[in-house]
Tab-separated table of C-alpha atoms in Angstrom:
chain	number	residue	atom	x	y	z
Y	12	UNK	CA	33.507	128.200	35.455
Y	13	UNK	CA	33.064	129.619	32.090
Y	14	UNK	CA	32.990	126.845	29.221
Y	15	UNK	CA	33.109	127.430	25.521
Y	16	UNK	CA	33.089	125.249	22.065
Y	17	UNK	CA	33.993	125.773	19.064
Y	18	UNK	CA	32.094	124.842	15.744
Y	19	UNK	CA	31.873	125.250	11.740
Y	20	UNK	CA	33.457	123.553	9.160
Y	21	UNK	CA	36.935	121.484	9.248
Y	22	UNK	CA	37.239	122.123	5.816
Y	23	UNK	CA	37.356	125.632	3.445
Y	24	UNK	CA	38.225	126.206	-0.050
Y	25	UNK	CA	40.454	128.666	-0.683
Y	26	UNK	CA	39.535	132.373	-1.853
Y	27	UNK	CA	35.959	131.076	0.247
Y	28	UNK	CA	34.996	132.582	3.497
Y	29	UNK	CA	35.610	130.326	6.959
Y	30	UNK	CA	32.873	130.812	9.710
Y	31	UNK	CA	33.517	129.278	13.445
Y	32	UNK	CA	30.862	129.931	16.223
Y	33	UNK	CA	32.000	129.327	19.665
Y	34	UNK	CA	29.342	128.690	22.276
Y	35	UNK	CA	29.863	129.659	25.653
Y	36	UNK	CA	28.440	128.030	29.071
Y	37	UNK	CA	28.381	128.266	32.811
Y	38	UNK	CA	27.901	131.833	32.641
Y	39	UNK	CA	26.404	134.371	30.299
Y	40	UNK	CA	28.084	136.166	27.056
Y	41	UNK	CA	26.241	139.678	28.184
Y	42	UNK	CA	27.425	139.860	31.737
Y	43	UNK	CA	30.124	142.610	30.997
Y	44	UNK	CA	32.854	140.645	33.049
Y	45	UNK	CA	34.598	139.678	30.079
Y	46	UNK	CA	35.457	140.134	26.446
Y	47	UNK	CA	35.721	137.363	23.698
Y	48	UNK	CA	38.232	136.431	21.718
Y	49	UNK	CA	39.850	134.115	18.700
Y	50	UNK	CA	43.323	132.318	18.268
Y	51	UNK	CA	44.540	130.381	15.949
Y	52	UNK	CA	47.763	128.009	15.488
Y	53	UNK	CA	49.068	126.456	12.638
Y	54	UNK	CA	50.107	123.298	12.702
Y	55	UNK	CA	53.737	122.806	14.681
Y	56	UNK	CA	53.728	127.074	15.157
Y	57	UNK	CA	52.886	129.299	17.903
Y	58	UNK	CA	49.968	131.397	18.971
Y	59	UNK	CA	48.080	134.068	17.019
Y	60	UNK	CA	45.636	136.446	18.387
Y	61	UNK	CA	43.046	137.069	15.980
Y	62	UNK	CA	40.696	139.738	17.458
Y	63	UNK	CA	38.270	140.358	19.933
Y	64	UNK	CA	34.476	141.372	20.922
Y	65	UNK	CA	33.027	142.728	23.660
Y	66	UNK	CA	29.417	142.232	24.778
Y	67	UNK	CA	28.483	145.748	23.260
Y	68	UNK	CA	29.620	144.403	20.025
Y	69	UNK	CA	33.205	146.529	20.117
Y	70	UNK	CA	35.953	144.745	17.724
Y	71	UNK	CA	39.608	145.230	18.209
Y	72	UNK	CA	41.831	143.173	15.456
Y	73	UNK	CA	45.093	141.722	14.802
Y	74	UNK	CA	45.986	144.350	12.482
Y	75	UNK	CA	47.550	141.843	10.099
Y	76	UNK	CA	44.271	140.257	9.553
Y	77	UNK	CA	42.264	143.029	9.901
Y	78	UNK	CA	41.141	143.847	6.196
Y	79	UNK	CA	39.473	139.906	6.607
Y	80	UNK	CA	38.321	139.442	9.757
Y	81	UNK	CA	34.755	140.133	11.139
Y	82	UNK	CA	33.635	139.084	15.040
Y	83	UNK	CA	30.312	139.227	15.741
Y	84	UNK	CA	27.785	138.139	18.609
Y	85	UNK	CA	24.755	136.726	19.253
Y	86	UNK	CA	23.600	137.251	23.157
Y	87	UNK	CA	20.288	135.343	22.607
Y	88	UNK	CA	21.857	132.206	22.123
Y	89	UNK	CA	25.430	133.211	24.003
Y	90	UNK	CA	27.439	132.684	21.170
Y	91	UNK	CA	29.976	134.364	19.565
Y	92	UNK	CA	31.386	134.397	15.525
Y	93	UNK	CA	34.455	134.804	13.594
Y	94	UNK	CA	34.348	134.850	9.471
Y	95	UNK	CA	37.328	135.111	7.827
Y	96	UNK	CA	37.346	136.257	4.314
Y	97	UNK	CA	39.470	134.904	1.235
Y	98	UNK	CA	41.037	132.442	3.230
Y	99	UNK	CA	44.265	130.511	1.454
Y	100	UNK	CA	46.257	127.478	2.700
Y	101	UNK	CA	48.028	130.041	5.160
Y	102	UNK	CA	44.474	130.188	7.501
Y	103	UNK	CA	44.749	126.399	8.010
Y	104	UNK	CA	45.182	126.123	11.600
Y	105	UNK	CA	43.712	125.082	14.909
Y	106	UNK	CA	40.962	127.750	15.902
Y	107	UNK	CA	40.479	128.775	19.403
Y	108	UNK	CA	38.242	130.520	21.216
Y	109	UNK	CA	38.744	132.427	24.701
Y	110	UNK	CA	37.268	134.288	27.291
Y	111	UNK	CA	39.614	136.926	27.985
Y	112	UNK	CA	39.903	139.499	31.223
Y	113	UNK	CA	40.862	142.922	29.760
Y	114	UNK	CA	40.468	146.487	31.354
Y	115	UNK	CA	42.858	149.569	30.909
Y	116	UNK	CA	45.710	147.008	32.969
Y	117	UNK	CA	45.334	143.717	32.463
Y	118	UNK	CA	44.673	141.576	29.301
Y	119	UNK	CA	45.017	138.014	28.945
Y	120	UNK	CA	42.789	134.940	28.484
Y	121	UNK	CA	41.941	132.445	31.322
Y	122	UNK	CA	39.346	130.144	29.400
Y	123	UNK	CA	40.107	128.319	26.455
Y	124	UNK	CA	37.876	126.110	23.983
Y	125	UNK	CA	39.111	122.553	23.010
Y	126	UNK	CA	39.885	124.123	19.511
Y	127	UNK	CA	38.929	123.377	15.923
Y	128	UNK	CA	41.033	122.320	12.664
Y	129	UNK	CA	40.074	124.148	9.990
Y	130	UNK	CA	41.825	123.290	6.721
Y	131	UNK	CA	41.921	125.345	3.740
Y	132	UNK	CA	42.372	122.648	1.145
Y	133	UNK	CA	40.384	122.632	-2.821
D	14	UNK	CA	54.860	146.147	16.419
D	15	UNK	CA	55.721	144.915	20.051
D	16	UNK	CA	57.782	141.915	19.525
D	17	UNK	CA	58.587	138.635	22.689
D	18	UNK	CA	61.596	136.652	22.288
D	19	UNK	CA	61.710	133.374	23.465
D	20	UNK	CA	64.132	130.936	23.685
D	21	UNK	CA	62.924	127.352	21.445
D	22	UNK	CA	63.648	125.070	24.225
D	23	UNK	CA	64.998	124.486	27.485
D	24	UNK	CA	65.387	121.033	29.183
D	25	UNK	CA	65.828	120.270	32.881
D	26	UNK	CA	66.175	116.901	34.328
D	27	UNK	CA	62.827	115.854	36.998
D	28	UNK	CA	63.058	117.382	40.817
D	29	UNK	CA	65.051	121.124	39.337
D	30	UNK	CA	64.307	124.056	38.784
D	31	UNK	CA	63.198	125.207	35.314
D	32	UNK	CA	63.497	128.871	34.169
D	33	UNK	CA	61.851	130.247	30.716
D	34	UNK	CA	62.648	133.713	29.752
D	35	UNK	CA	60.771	136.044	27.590
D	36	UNK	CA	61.773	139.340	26.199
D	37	UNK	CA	60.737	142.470	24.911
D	38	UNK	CA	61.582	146.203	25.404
D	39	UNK	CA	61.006	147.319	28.806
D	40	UNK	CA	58.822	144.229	29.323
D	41	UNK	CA	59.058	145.480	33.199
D	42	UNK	CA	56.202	148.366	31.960
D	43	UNK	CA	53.916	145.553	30.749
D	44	UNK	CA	51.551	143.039	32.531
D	45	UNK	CA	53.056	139.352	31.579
D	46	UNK	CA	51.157	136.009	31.531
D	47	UNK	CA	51.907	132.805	30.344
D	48	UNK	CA	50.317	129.536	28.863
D	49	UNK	CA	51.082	125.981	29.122
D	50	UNK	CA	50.491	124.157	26.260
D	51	UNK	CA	50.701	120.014	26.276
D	52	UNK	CA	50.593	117.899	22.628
D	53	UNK	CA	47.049	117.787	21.223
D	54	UNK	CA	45.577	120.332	23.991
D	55	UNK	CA	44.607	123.991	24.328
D	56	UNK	CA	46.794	126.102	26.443
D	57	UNK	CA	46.042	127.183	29.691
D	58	UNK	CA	47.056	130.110	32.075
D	59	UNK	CA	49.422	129.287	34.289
D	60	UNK	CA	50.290	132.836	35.601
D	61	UNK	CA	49.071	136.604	35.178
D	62	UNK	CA	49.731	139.582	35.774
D	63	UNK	CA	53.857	138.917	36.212
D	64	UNK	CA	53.371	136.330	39.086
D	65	UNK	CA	49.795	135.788	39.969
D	66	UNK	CA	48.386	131.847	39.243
D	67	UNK	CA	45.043	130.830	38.529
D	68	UNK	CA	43.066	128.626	40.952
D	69	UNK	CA	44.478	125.018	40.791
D	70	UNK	CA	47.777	125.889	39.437
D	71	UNK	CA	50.723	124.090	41.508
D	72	UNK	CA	52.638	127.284	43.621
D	73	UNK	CA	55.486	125.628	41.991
D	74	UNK	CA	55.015	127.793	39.011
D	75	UNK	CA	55.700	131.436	39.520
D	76	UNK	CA	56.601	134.372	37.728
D	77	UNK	CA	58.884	137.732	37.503
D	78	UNK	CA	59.429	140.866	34.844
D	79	UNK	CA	61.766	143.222	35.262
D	80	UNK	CA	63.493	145.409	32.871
D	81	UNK	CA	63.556	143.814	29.534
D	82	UNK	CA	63.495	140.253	30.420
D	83	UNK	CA	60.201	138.248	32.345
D	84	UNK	CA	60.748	134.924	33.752
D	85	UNK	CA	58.579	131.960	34.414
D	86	UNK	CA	60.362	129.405	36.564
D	87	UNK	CA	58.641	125.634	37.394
D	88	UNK	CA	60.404	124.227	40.457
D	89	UNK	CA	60.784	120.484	41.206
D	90	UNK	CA	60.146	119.892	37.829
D	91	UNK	CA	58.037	116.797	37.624
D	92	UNK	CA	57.439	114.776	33.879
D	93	UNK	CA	53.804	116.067	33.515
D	94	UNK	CA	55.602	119.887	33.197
D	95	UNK	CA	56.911	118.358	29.824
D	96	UNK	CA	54.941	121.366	27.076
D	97	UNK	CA	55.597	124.160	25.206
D	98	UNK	CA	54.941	127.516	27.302
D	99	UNK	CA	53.688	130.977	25.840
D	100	UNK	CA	54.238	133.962	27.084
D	101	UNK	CA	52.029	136.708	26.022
D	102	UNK	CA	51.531	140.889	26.931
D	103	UNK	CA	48.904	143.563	25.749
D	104	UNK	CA	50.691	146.179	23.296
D	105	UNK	CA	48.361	149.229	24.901
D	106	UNK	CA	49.586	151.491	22.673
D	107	UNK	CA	48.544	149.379	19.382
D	108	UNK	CA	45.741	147.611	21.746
D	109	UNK	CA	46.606	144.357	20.254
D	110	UNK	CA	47.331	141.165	22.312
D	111	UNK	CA	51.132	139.713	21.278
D	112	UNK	CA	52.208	136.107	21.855
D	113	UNK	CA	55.505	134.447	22.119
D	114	UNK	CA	56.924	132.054	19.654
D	115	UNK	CA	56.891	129.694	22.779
D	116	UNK	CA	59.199	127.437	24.242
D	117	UNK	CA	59.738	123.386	24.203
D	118	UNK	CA	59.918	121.997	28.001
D	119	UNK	CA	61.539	118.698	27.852
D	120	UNK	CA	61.916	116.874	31.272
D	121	UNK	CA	64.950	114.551	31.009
């Protein structure tokens, strides 16, 4: 069973640029069975999809974030990235990450890190 | 952009039958899963693809999408069902992944 953990800083000053990795475990980032992805939640809100990565290094994003957002990863060290550029108090939020299944049918995500607070606070 | 409706809450007392809806045009054309989601906790997939449930999950949770409106229902509701539930589809046609604004479970 596929196991991943989020990491970076809990806390971002606005206009700066917030960096999570997520490390994943029990299986291996470049085995083409599944794509990677980020989610965040503010606090007492619902779910956002922020984007996602294949193993190839393909990026799909939540348009509304899109002009921000870079995914990135690292198969040496199975890892996976997400920087988010001029961040304001709006990007504080619990930050997930997931391994999602997605092919021309389905798309959805069955593993889910614990998640991460990041707060976007001077 | 594709848009789900949910409704904010829905209570049920313990032992019935809980139904959550979520809508969206011609949801029935889509692929629906859905996410329980308890205080403090990441979500996790309860059902995909419509009606399909992960390993471990209890059969008591099942699913159906038809039309405009999908459906998760929880039968013999026990306390521990007590979360707030996603539901969540892939917009093909923008290729972006769209959540629900969720729903409040409270067991009475």
């Amino acid at each position: 069973q596929v196991q991943l953990q989020e990491s970076g800083p809990g806390l971002v000053k606005p206009s700066q640029t917030l960096s999570l990795t997520c490390t994943v475990s029990g299986g291996s980032i470049s085995s083409g069975s599944y794509y990677w992805s980020w989610i965040r939640q503010p606090a007492g809100k619902g779910l956002e999809w922020i984007g996602r990565i294949y193993t190839s290094g393909s990026t799909n994003y939540n348009p509304s974030l899109k002009s921000r957002v870079t995914i990135s990863v690292d198969t040496s060290k199975n890892q996976f990235s997400l920087k988010l550029s001029s961040v304001t108090a709006a990007d504080t939020a619990v930050y997930y990450c997931a391994s999602m299944v997605h092919n021309y049918i389905l798309s959805y995500f069955d593993y889910w890190g614990q998640g991460t607070l990041v707060t976007v606070s001077s | 952009s594709y848009v789900l409706t949910q409704p904010p809450s829905v209570s049920v007392a313990p032992g019935q039958t809980a139904r959550i809806t979520c809508g969206g045009n011609n949801i029935g054309s889509k692929s629906v899963h859905w996410y329980q989601q308890k205080p403090g906790q990441a979500p996790v997939l309860v059902v995909y693809d419509d009606s399909d449930r992960p390993s471990g999950i209890p059969e008591r949770f099942s699913g159906s999408n038809s039309g405009n409106t999908a459906t998760l229902t929880i039968s013999r509701v026990e306390a521990g069902d007590e979360a707030d539930y996603y539901c969540q589809v892939w917009d093909s046609s923008s290729d972006r992944e769209v959540f629900g604004g969720g729903t409040k479970l409270t067991v009475l």
